[in-house]
Amino acid sequence: STACATGNNSIGDAFNFIRLGMQDICVAGASETSLHPLSLAGFIRAKSITTNGISRPFDTQRSGFVLGEGCGMIVMESLEHAQKRNANIISELVGYGLSSDACHITSPPADGNGAKRAIEMALKMARLEPTDVDYVNAHATSTLLGDKAECLAVASALLPGRSKRKPLYISSNKGAIGHLLGAAGAVESIFTICSLKDDKMPHTLNLDNVLTLENNEADKLHFIRDKPIVGANPKYALCNSFGFGGVNTSLLFKKWEGS
């Protein structure tokens, strides 16, 4: 386990097994059943749980996460293997970034440097420019430090060189489903894949007032509020997942355009 980055790590490991020729096909993902008095007590003592019962990713009134439970699994295979069995290809995983910031047992560095490095690694593996990314499915757990640090990381890694005609869309599923801990990345990767497949980027529930960043960087990010974005035709989407202890992961998915 790599804490809340486990789901993304599992998918990333499967990606590398296939990419390096060690496997033709893998089933990757994660599950979590965490609603137990002991786990709740631990998160409450860590001051990670919301104080008002609402998950508000990116909102100025965010106060912590709401625990959830779930499971997400993805069938991954090489293109040759998929075509040989006439599989219904939904998306393509083109980049995987992994970093460790070694900052604090529960808190990320304030500048989001570790997350930024994971994003940049995923871009480098995919041989893409920051401006190629259309949508970010953020880890954003509704915590004071985490959401801000991630926004700084995303802004620093993906905004340079971007014109106003190419908005960078960003949202978090945790306002709707809560924080699934180890399963979060796997489930949110499925949301990310579906956003490309269905041309429908999900909005962040309970986001009323967007947080502020230094140099007004938040104003340059297009936070999806109120309703999903439909018809923007995203081609590349990033899924972030970060774990306690400083593990940062980013998966970069591409819309499947082949036959």
XYZ file of N, CA and C in Angstrom:
777
model
N 0.827 -1.197 0.000
C 0.000 0.000 0.000
C 0.862 1.248 0.000
N 0.434 2.250 -0.760
C 1.050 3.577 -0.710
C -0.015 4.583 -0.294
N -0.809 4.183 0.715
C -1.868 5.034 1.266
C -2.839 5.454 0.169
N -3.146 6.738 0.099
C -4.185 7.204 -0.827
C -3.720 7.264 -2.279
N -2.472 6.916 -2.528
C -1.962 6.841 -3.905
C -1.989 5.413 -4.441
N -2.489 4.467 -3.648
C -2.417 3.043 -3.994
C -3.066 2.714 -5.337
N -4.275 3.221 -5.567
C -4.979 2.920 -6.817
C -4.188 3.343 -8.039
N -3.685 4.573 -8.014
C -2.886 5.060 -9.141
C -1.583 4.280 -9.283
N -0.961 3.952 -8.136
C 0.276 3.167 -8.189
C 0.047 1.800 -8.816
N -1.069 1.171 -8.489
C -1.378 -0.145 -9.059
C -1.515 -0.063 -10.576
N -2.227 0.957 -11.035
C -2.404 1.150 -12.476
C -1.065 1.489 -13.135
N -0.276 2.331 -12.466
C 1.035 2.684 -13.000
C 1.981 1.500 -13.078
N 1.943 0.636 -12.061
C 2.792 -0.561 -12.085
C 2.383 -1.496 -13.223
N 1.077 -1.681 -13.392
C 0.593 -2.522 -14.496
C 1.021 -1.941 -15.843
N 0.951 -0.630 -15.954
C 1.388 0.076 -17.165
C 2.843 -0.253 -17.477
N 3.691 -0.200 -16.445
C 5.108 -0.491 -16.658
C 5.351 -1.961 -16.984
N 4.621 -2.868 -16.325
C 4.767 -4.297 -16.642
C 4.478 -4.559 -18.123
N 3.421 -3.934 -18.625
C 3.031 -4.133 -20.027
C 4.005 -3.420 -20.962
N 4.366 -2.204 -20.592
C 5.263 -1.402 -21.433
C 6.631 -2.063 -21.593
N 7.091 -2.739 -20.543
C 8.403 -3.379 -20.566
C 8.352 -4.809 -21.090
N 7.172 -5.253 -21.511
C 7.045 -6.576 -22.089
C 6.967 -7.703 -21.083
N 6.749 -7.381 -19.814
C 6.678 -8.410 -18.776
C 5.301 -9.077 -18.725
N 4.278 -8.358 -19.175
C 2.915 -8.892 -19.207
C 2.217 -8.390 -20.470
N 1.242 -9.160 -20.942
C 0.407 -8.720 -22.062
C -0.853 -8.019 -21.571
N -1.366 -8.478 -20.422
C -2.629 -7.959 -19.907
C -2.612 -8.012 -18.378
N -3.183 -7.002 -17.749
C -3.268 -6.930 -16.283
C -4.639 -6.390 -15.883
N -5.067 -6.765 -14.696
C -6.223 -6.128 -14.069
C -5.682 -5.339 -12.888
N -5.879 -4.028 -12.895
C -5.268 -3.166 -11.885
C -6.299 -2.246 -11.253
N -6.071 -1.916 -9.988
C -6.973 -1.008 -9.284
C -6.806 -1.155 -7.794
N -7.858 -0.824 -7.048
C -7.787 -0.898 -5.590
C -9.186 -0.851 -4.998
N -9.289 -1.306 -3.756
C -10.552 -1.222 -3.022
C -10.265 -0.769 -1.599
N -11.268 -0.238 -0.936
C -11.096 0.239 0.440
C -12.419 0.202 1.179
N -12.402 -0.390 2.369
C -13.552 -0.316 3.280
C -13.028 0.248 4.596
N -13.208 1.532 4.791
C -12.549 2.234 5.897
C -13.502 2.789 6.949
N -14.800 2.596 6.766
C -15.757 3.172 7.711
C -15.823 2.315 8.971
N -14.907 2.605 9.872
C -14.775 1.864 11.125
C -14.407 2.866 12.221
N -14.889 2.686 13.426
C -14.591 3.647 14.503
C -13.106 3.918 14.697
N -12.265 2.890 14.521
C -10.834 3.074 14.728
C -10.223 3.983 13.670
N -10.553 3.734 12.401
C -9.999 4.573 11.336
C -10.543 5.994 11.425
N -11.817 6.121 11.750
C -12.401 7.452 11.915
C -11.705 8.217 13.033
N -11.440 7.533 14.142
C -10.774 8.184 15.274
C -9.393 8.689 14.878
N -8.676 7.888 14.096
C -7.348 8.296 13.669
C -7.372 9.537 12.796
N -8.287 9.585 11.837
C -8.377 10.749 10.953
C -8.888 11.983 11.694
N -9.770 11.766 12.672
C -10.251 12.895 13.474
C -9.110 13.475 14.298
N -8.285 12.603 14.889
C -7.133 13.077 15.664
C -6.134 13.808 14.773
N -6.043 13.384 13.524
C -5.133 14.043 12.577
C -5.731 15.331 12.018
N -6.984 15.614 12.390
C -7.707 16.807 11.929
C -7.862 16.824 10.409
N -8.097 15.623 9.855
C -8.283 15.498 8.412
C -9.748 15.451 8.007
N -10.631 15.063 8.941
C -12.055 14.917 8.654
C -12.750 16.276 8.696
N -13.708 16.488 7.802
C -14.440 17.750 7.766
C -15.158 18.018 9.088
N -15.230 19.273 9.453
C -15.904 19.657 10.697
C -17.371 19.992 10.478
N -17.802 20.054 9.213
C -19.201 20.417 8.942
C -19.958 19.346 8.159
N -19.320 18.200 7.936
C -20.002 17.093 7.277
C -20.090 17.192 5.771
N -19.429 18.189 5.169
C -19.513 18.394 3.723
C -18.113 18.411 3.113
N -17.945 17.696 2.017
C -16.696 17.730 1.261
C -16.771 18.872 0.258
N -15.839 19.819 0.371
C -15.838 21.006 -0.494
C -14.474 21.194 -1.161
N -14.110 20.358 -2.112
C -12.816 20.533 -2.776
C -12.674 21.919 -3.400
N -11.526 22.541 -3.183
C -11.156 23.849 -3.757
C -11.938 25.028 -3.171
N -12.857 24.802 -2.266
C -13.695 25.885 -1.758
C -13.010 26.593 -0.587
N -13.296 27.879 -0.436
C -12.709 28.636 0.668
C -13.186 28.130 2.025
N -14.334 27.444 2.056
C -14.887 26.937 3.311
C -14.571 25.451 3.539
N -13.646 24.897 2.784
C -13.295 23.484 2.969
C -12.694 23.277 4.363
N -12.996 22.143 4.969
C -12.514 21.910 6.332
C -12.037 20.474 6.551
N -11.889 19.705 5.485
C -11.460 18.317 5.617
C -12.304 17.405 4.742
N -11.937 16.125 4.705
C -12.635 15.219 3.795
C -13.736 14.419 4.482
N -14.601 13.859 3.643
C -15.635 12.918 4.075
C -15.188 11.530 3.638
N -15.135 10.592 4.572
C -14.695 9.240 4.223
C -15.722 8.529 3.350
N -15.227 7.793 2.377
C -16.089 6.976 1.531
C -15.480 5.600 1.356
N -16.218 4.709 0.760
C -15.728 3.364 0.470
C -15.999 3.034 -0.992
N -15.174 2.181 -1.573
C -15.416 1.824 -2.964
C -14.319 0.965 -3.549
N -14.479 0.668 -4.824
C -13.523 -0.178 -5.543
C -13.531 0.221 -7.012
N -12.373 0.209 -7.618
C -12.266 0.470 -9.053
C -11.211 -0.434 -9.667
N -11.543 -1.090 -10.764
C -10.603 -1.987 -11.442
C -10.607 -1.692 -12.941
N -9.442 -1.753 -13.542
C -9.279 -1.467 -14.964
C -8.544 -2.628 -15.636
N -9.052 -3.079 -16.773
C -8.344 -4.074 -17.582
C -7.385 -3.324 -18.499
N -6.112 -3.623 -18.384
C -5.080 -2.952 -19.168
C -4.325 -3.984 -19.993
N -4.004 -3.625 -21.227
C -3.280 -4.564 -22.087
C -2.530 -3.813 -23.177
N -1.590 -4.505 -23.778
C -0.861 -3.918 -24.897
C -1.806 -3.753 -26.081
N -1.470 -2.830 -26.962
C -2.310 -2.596 -28.138
C -2.427 -3.866 -28.975
N -1.322 -4.562 -29.136
C -1.333 -5.775 -29.957
C -2.267 -6.831 -29.374
N -2.221 -6.995 -28.056
C -3.070 -7.986 -27.395
C -4.539 -7.599 -27.510
N -4.827 -6.299 -27.342
C -6.213 -5.825 -27.429
C -6.777 -6.011 -28.834
N -5.970 -5.689 -29.836
C -6.436 -5.828 -31.216
C -6.605 -7.289 -31.611
N -5.749 -8.138 -31.080
C -5.820 -9.565 -31.410
C -7.129 -10.182 -30.936
N -7.637 -9.706 -29.795
C -8.884 -10.275 -29.268
C -10.092 -9.371 -29.555
N -9.872 -8.367 -30.437
C -10.946 -7.447 -30.830
C -11.598 -6.769 -29.628
N -10.758 -6.312 -28.704
C -11.256 -5.659 -27.493
C -11.852 -4.292 -27.811
N -12.791 -3.879 -27.003
C -13.363 -2.538 -27.101
C -12.447 -1.579 -26.357
N -11.542 -0.947 -27.075
C -10.559 -0.056 -26.451
C -11.236 1.263 -26.081
N -11.081 1.654 -24.824
C -11.763 2.850 -24.322
C -10.824 4.046 -24.252
N -9.580 3.810 -23.836
C -8.633 4.904 -23.659
C -7.218 4.348 -23.723
N -6.259 5.251 -23.750
C -4.849 4.868 -23.792
C -4.119 5.561 -22.647
N -3.344 4.812 -21.885
C -2.507 5.389 -20.836
C -1.140 5.678 -21.444
N -0.743 6.951 -21.433
C 0.485 7.337 -22.133
C 1.580 7.841 -21.208
N 1.246 8.126 -19.943
C 2.260 8.636 -19.036
C 1.966 8.316 -17.588
N 3.023 8.102 -16.815
C 2.904 7.784 -15.389
C 4.023 8.491 -14.650
N 3.656 9.313 -13.673
C 4.641 10.020 -12.875
C 4.540 9.633 -11.416
N 5.682 9.481 -10.766
C 5.732 9.070 -9.361
C 6.844 9.841 -8.664
N 6.527 10.435 -7.515
C 7.544 11.160 -6.760
C 7.274 11.023 -5.265
N 8.270 11.391 -4.474
C 8.121 11.414 -3.019
C 8.679 12.726 -2.514
N 7.863 13.464 -1.745
C 8.350 14.762 -1.276
C 8.988 14.680 0.107
N 8.723 13.597 0.871
C 9.363 13.398 2.181
C 9.281 14.652 3.041
N 8.117 15.280 3.042
C 7.945 16.543 3.763
C 7.398 16.321 5.168
N 6.297 15.558 5.267
C 5.583 15.401 6.538
C 4.735 14.141 6.434
N 4.413 13.534 7.552
C 3.659 12.288 7.526
C 2.257 12.469 6.951
N 1.650 13.653 7.115
C 0.300 13.866 6.578
C 0.173 15.080 5.665
N 1.079 16.038 5.770
C 0.932 17.291 5.013
C 1.904 17.364 3.838
N 1.459 17.914 2.702
C 2.356 18.105 1.558
C 3.164 19.380 1.735
N 4.252 19.557 0.990
C 4.942 20.847 1.010
C 4.011 21.933 0.493
N 4.081 23.102 1.087
C 3.133 24.172 0.763
C 3.157 24.565 -0.702
N 4.318 24.424 -1.353
C 4.421 24.838 -2.759
C 4.022 23.739 -3.741
N 3.678 22.550 -3.229
C 3.251 21.462 -4.108
C 4.353 20.892 -4.980
N 5.605 21.044 -4.559
C 6.726 20.646 -5.418
C 6.729 19.159 -5.754
N 6.396 18.310 -4.780
C 6.385 16.873 -5.041
C 5.353 16.488 -6.082
N 4.159 17.046 -5.948
C 3.097 16.780 -6.924
C 3.487 17.303 -8.300
N 4.115 18.462 -8.327
C 4.551 19.041 -9.602
C 5.514 18.099 -10.319
N 6.440 17.500 -9.583
C 7.412 16.597 -10.198
C 6.742 15.345 -10.768
N 5.714 14.859 -10.088
C 4.984 13.695 -10.610
C 4.280 14.039 -11.917
N 3.674 15.218 -11.970
C 2.996 15.671 -13.190
C 3.999 15.804 -14.335
N 5.137 16.421 -14.036
C 6.158 16.620 -15.066
C 6.730 15.290 -15.555
N 6.845 14.309 -14.662
C 7.343 12.997 -15.061
C 6.367 12.307 -16.011
N 5.064 12.432 -15.712
C 4.049 11.845 -16.598
C 4.100 12.491 -17.978
N 4.271 13.804 -18.018
C 4.385 14.521 -19.290
C 5.613 14.061 -20.073
N 6.719 13.920 -19.365
C 7.967 13.521 -20.022
C 7.846 12.125 -20.616
N 7.245 11.202 -19.868
C 7.080 9.845 -20.383
C 6.200 9.838 -21.628
N 5.168 10.685 -21.626
C 4.241 10.746 -22.762
C 4.785 11.581 -23.916
N 5.902 12.277 -23.684
C 6.503 13.165 -24.683
C 5.504 14.240 -25.115
N 4.896 14.852 -24.115
C 3.910 15.902 -24.360
C 4.356 17.209 -23.727
N 3.769 18.288 -24.206
C 3.982 19.605 -23.631
C 2.887 19.885 -22.597
N 3.146 20.766 -21.628
C 2.121 21.105 -20.634
C 0.814 21.576 -21.261
N 0.918 22.273 -22.375
C -0.281 22.815 -23.024
C -1.122 21.746 -23.713
N -0.605 20.515 -23.805
C -1.381 19.435 -24.428
C -2.482 18.911 -23.507
N -2.316 19.097 -22.204
C -3.282 18.569 -21.233
C -4.534 19.445 -21.220
N -5.686 18.805 -21.347
C -6.957 19.530 -21.396
C -7.698 19.537 -20.064
N -7.535 18.474 -19.287
C -8.342 18.321 -18.074
C -7.531 17.643 -16.977
N -7.715 18.107 -15.756
C -7.081 17.494 -14.586
C -8.161 17.003 -13.639
N -8.168 15.694 -13.390
C -9.015 15.126 -12.348
C -8.159 15.132 -11.090
N -8.424 16.077 -10.216
C -7.535 16.358 -9.097
C -7.747 15.429 -7.910
N -6.702 15.279 -7.117
C -6.798 14.519 -5.869
C -7.692 15.272 -4.881
N -7.505 16.580 -4.795
C -8.300 17.522 -3.992
C -9.263 16.888 -2.998
N -8.797 16.704 -1.775
C -9.580 16.005 -0.756
C -10.427 16.931 0.108
N -10.364 18.235 -0.132
C -11.105 19.230 0.653
C -10.373 19.609 1.938
N -9.044 19.441 1.948
C -8.259 19.875 3.102
C -7.624 21.232 2.812
N -7.355 21.982 3.871
C -6.831 23.338 3.713
C -5.491 23.344 2.988
N -4.562 22.500 3.415
C -3.230 22.501 2.827
C -3.176 21.755 1.497
N -3.797 20.592 1.438
C -3.676 19.736 0.262
C -4.228 20.338 -1.010
N -5.430 20.908 -0.939
C -6.056 21.467 -2.146
C -5.239 22.624 -2.708
N -4.755 23.478 -1.811
C -3.978 24.637 -2.263
C -2.651 24.192 -2.870
N -1.976 23.244 -2.211
C -0.694 22.760 -2.726
C -0.859 22.114 -4.097
N -1.945 21.363 -4.283
C -2.167 20.724 -5.585
C -2.439 21.756 -6.668
N -3.216 22.768 -6.343
C -3.487 23.820 -7.333
C -2.204 24.530 -7.741
N -1.325 24.775 -6.768
C -0.040 25.397 -7.089
C 0.793 24.484 -7.984
N 0.765 23.180 -7.697
C 1.513 22.218 -8.509
C 0.985 22.176 -9.935
N -0.333 22.111 -10.077
C -0.953 22.060 -11.403
C -0.665 23.341 -12.175
N -0.812 24.479 -11.505
C -0.569 25.763 -12.162
C 0.882 25.881 -12.612
N 1.800 25.470 -11.747
C 3.224 25.584 -12.059
C 3.644 24.643 -13.180
N 3.059 23.444 -13.206
C 3.469 22.440 -14.194
C 2.773 22.589 -15.536
N 1.512 23.059 -15.530
C 0.701 22.988 -16.750
C 0.269 24.327 -17.348
N 0.429 25.423 -16.616
C -0.020 26.709 -17.166
C 0.997 27.419 -18.059
N 2.314 27.256 -17.843
C 3.271 27.981 -18.687
C 3.053 27.733 -20.178
N 2.995 28.828 -20.939
C 2.830 28.744 -22.385
C 1.410 28.552 -22.856
N 0.465 28.495 -21.929
C -0.928 28.229 -22.297
C -1.651 29.540 -22.610
N -2.366 29.561 -23.722
C -3.129 30.747 -24.104
C -4.524 30.695 -23.499
N -5.189 31.832 -23.459
C -6.548 31.892 -22.917
C -7.531 31.089 -23.766
N -7.166 30.838 -25.004
C -8.042 30.062 -25.891
C -7.963 28.564 -25.607
N -7.002 28.153 -24.744
C -6.846 26.739 -24.387
C -6.956 26.618 -22.866
N -8.186 26.629 -22.333
C -8.353 26.567 -20.876
C -7.900 25.229 -20.315
N -7.424 25.257 -19.069
C -7.085 24.026 -18.364
C -8.210 23.738 -17.374
N -9.019 22.755 -17.693
C -10.152 22.396 -16.843
C -9.674 21.535 -15.676
N -10.284 21.738 -14.507
C -9.912 20.974 -13.322
C -11.134 20.750 -12.443
N -11.242 19.540 -11.896
C -12.343 19.243 -10.972
C -11.937 18.086 -10.071
N -12.741 17.859 -9.028
C -12.514 16.750 -8.103
C -13.809 15.979 -7.905
N -13.710 14.655 -7.902
C -14.887 13.810 -7.673
C -15.264 13.703 -6.201
N -14.369 14.133 -5.316
C -14.574 13.864 -3.891
C -15.722 14.650 -3.272
N -16.167 15.720 -3.926
C -17.363 16.398 -3.447
C -18.593 15.530 -3.595
N -18.530 14.559 -4.519
C -19.670 13.681 -4.794
C -19.558 12.332 -4.099
N -18.358 11.756 -4.072
C -18.206 10.385 -3.566
C -17.385 10.299 -2.291
N -16.881 11.421 -1.794
C -16.020 11.377 -0.627
C -14.627 10.892 -0.988
N -13.817 10.672 0.052
C -12.440 10.223 -0.151
C -12.378 8.716 0.085
N -12.056 7.968 -0.957
C -12.017 6.513 -0.883
C -10.650 5.980 -0.467
N -9.779 6.881 -0.017
C -8.453 6.506 0.463
C -7.687 5.695 -0.590
N -7.314 4.450 -0.290
C -6.520 3.669 -1.238
C -7.190 3.427 -2.567
N -8.522 3.428 -2.588
C -9.269 3.186 -3.833
C -9.503 4.455 -4.639
N -9.174 5.608 -4.069
C -9.509 6.883 -4.715
C -8.949 6.986 -6.129
N -7.665 6.705 -6.294
C -7.045 6.856 -7.607
C -7.632 5.939 -8.656
N -7.964 4.711 -8.262
C -8.531 3.757 -9.220
C -9.900 4.207 -9.699
N -10.757 4.600 -8.757
C -12.102 5.053 -9.123
C -12.032 6.348 -9.930
N -11.170 7.262 -9.515
C -11.069 8.543 -10.210
C -10.390 8.399 -11.571
N -9.564 7.397 -11.744
C -9.024 7.106 -13.079
C -10.145 6.702 -14.028
N -11.111 5.948 -13.510
C -12.264 5.565 -14.335
C -13.074 6.799 -14.713
N -13.277 7.711 -13.759
C -13.946 8.976 -14.078
C -13.179 9.725 -15.171
N -11.851 9.737 -15.052
C -11.012 10.450 -16.017
C -11.130 9.832 -17.406
N -11.070 8.512 -17.464
C -11.220 7.806 -18.741
C -12.579 8.102 -19.367
N -13.621 8.080 -18.544
C -14.975 8.348 -19.055
C -15.120 9.787 -19.540
N -14.395 10.713 -18.912
C -14.472 12.109 -19.357
C -13.951 12.254 -20.779
N -12.955 11.452 -21.140
C -12.426 11.462 -22.505
C -13.353 10.717 -23.455
N -13.787 9.552 -23.035
C -14.629 8.709 -23.885
C -15.963 9.378 -24.200
N -16.588 9.976 -23.183
C -17.931 10.543 -23.331
C -17.941 12.038 -23.606
N -16.728 12.660 -23.675
C -16.638 14.111 -23.875
C -17.488 14.843 -22.833
N -17.290 14.463 -21.575
C -18.079 15.043 -20.489
C -17.216 15.109 -19.231
N -16.687 16.301 -18.940
C -15.825 16.472 -17.782
C -16.675 16.809 -16.561
N -16.577 16.003 -15.489
C -17.456 16.193 -14.331
C -17.148 17.465 -13.558
N -18.180 17.996 -12.899
C -17.993 19.193 -12.091
C -17.724 18.808 -10.641
N -17.264 19.772 -9.857
C -16.993 19.577 -8.439
C -18.208 19.995 -7.628
N -18.786 19.058 -6.910
C -19.926 19.391 -6.066
C -19.486 20.223 -4.857
N -20.360 21.084 -4.396
C -20.164 21.906 -3.195
C -19.064 22.955 -3.347
N -18.704 23.287 -4.577
C -17.710 24.332 -4.823
C -18.442 25.639 -5.099
N -18.504 26.489 -4.080
C -19.217 27.765 -4.193
C -18.269 28.940 -4.383
N -17.188 28.965 -3.600
C -16.222 30.060 -3.663
C -14.819 29.480 -3.810
N -14.215 29.697 -4.974
C -12.917 29.088 -5.283
C -11.808 29.710 -4.443
N -10.905 28.859 -3.967
C -9.765 29.317 -3.187
C -8.914 30.309 -3.975
N -8.087 31.042 -3.281
C -7.188 32.001 -3.930
C -5.746 31.509 -3.818
N -4.948 31.852 -4.823
C -3.537 31.504 -4.832
C -2.707 32.759 -5.043
N -1.416 32.660 -4.728
C -0.516 33.773 -4.967
C -0.485 34.118 -6.458
N -0.330 35.389 -6.756
C -0.257 35.880 -8.138
C -1.508 35.549 -8.947
N -2.623 35.331 -8.235
C -3.913 35.057 -8.895
C -3.851 33.845 -9.822
N -3.008 32.863 -9.482
C -2.865 31.676 -10.324
C -4.174 30.901 -10.438
N -4.989 30.935 -9.368
C -6.261 30.201 -9.403
C -7.186 30.745 -10.481
N -7.048 32.027 -10.789
C -7.900 32.634 -11.815
C -7.593 32.078 -13.206
N -6.416 31.481 -13.375
C -6.013 30.955 -14.671
C -6.424 29.491 -14.855
N -6.899 28.861 -13.762
C -7.407 27.492 -13.840
C -8.914 27.542 -14.035
N -9.441 26.674 -14.869
C -10.884 26.665 -15.135
C -11.533 25.600 -14.251
N -11.950 26.007 -13.051
C -12.614 25.090 -12.130
C -14.016 24.786 -12.652
N -14.323 23.500 -12.777
C -15.636 23.105 -13.305
C -16.632 23.102 -12.154
N -17.578 24.022 -12.192
C -18.578 24.181 -11.139
C -19.977 24.078 -11.746
N -20.943 23.833 -10.903
C -22.370 23.877 -11.254
C -22.829 22.721 -12.144
N -22.110 22.473 -13.245
C -22.522 21.397 -14.147
C -21.318 20.911 -14.953
N -21.386 19.691 -15.499
C -20.270 19.162 -16.292
C -20.019 19.999 -17.547
N -18.799 19.915 -18.037
C -18.438 20.542 -19.308
C -18.620 19.502 -20.418
N -19.481 19.802 -21.361
C -19.776 18.885 -22.463
C -19.420 19.563 -23.786
N -18.778 18.826 -24.688
C -18.502 19.363 -26.015
C -17.149 20.016 -26.180
N -16.294 19.979 -25.146
C -14.970 20.601 -25.249
C -13.968 19.690 -25.951
N -14.336 18.415 -26.134
C -13.515 17.432 -26.847
C -12.096 17.321 -26.280
N -11.961 17.003 -24.982
C -10.626 16.838 -24.406
C -9.907 15.641 -25.017
N -8.615 15.794 -25.235
C -7.818 14.710 -25.821
C -6.911 14.051 -24.786
N -6.359 14.875 -23.877
C -5.482 14.359 -22.827
C -6.010 14.786 -21.460
N -6.034 13.846 -20.523
C -6.524 14.136 -19.175
C -5.586 13.517 -18.143
N -5.355 14.265 -17.081
C -4.442 13.847 -16.022
C -5.237 13.475 -14.778
N -4.847 12.392 -14.126
C -5.471 11.981 -12.868
C -4.406 11.971 -11.776
N -4.580 12.831 -10.771
C -3.631 12.914 -9.663
C -4.124 12.125 -8.460
N -3.185 11.542 -7.735
C -3.515 10.841 -6.496
C -2.301 10.896 -5.581
N -2.506 11.409 -4.362
C -1.399 11.606 -3.426
C -1.691 10.891 -2.106
N -0.643 10.373 -1.467
C -0.828 9.622 -0.235
C -0.075 10.216 0.942
N -0.607 9.982 2.140
C 0.108 10.362 3.356
C 1.514 9.770 3.313
N 2.466 10.526 3.797
C 3.854 10.090 3.754
C 4.616 10.670 2.586
N 3.902 11.356 1.685
C 4.578 12.065 0.604
C 4.655 11.358 -0.724
N 3.801 10.357 -0.963
C 3.788 9.671 -2.260
C 2.869 10.419 -3.220
N 3.382 10.786 -4.380
C 2.616 11.543 -5.374
C 2.582 10.778 -6.690
N 1.389 10.637 -7.268
C 1.261 9.927 -8.542
C 0.402 10.720 -9.519
N 0.749 10.618 -10.785
C -0.033 11.236 -11.857
C -0.119 10.261 -13.025
N -1.329 10.021 -13.492
C -1.566 9.182 -14.664
C -2.084 10.063 -15.787
N -1.518 9.914 -16.973
C -1.910 10.733 -18.113
C -2.594 9.854 -19.160
N -3.881 10.101 -19.358
C -4.691 9.314 -20.284
C -4.937 10.080 -21.583
N -5.093 9.326 -22.663
C -5.374 9.904 -23.977
C -6.674 9.318 -24.523
N -7.465 10.177 -25.144
C -8.678 9.702 -25.808
C -8.296 8.695 -26.891
N -9.015 7.570 -26.939
C -8.722 6.569 -27.965
C -9.305 7.021 -29.298
N -8.439 7.158 -30.296
C -8.857 7.632 -31.610
C -8.557 6.623 -32.707
N -8.126 5.433 -32.305
C -7.812 4.405 -33.286
C -9.042 3.616 -33.674
N -8.810 2.508 -34.370
C -9.912 1.655 -34.809
C -9.777 0.289 -34.161
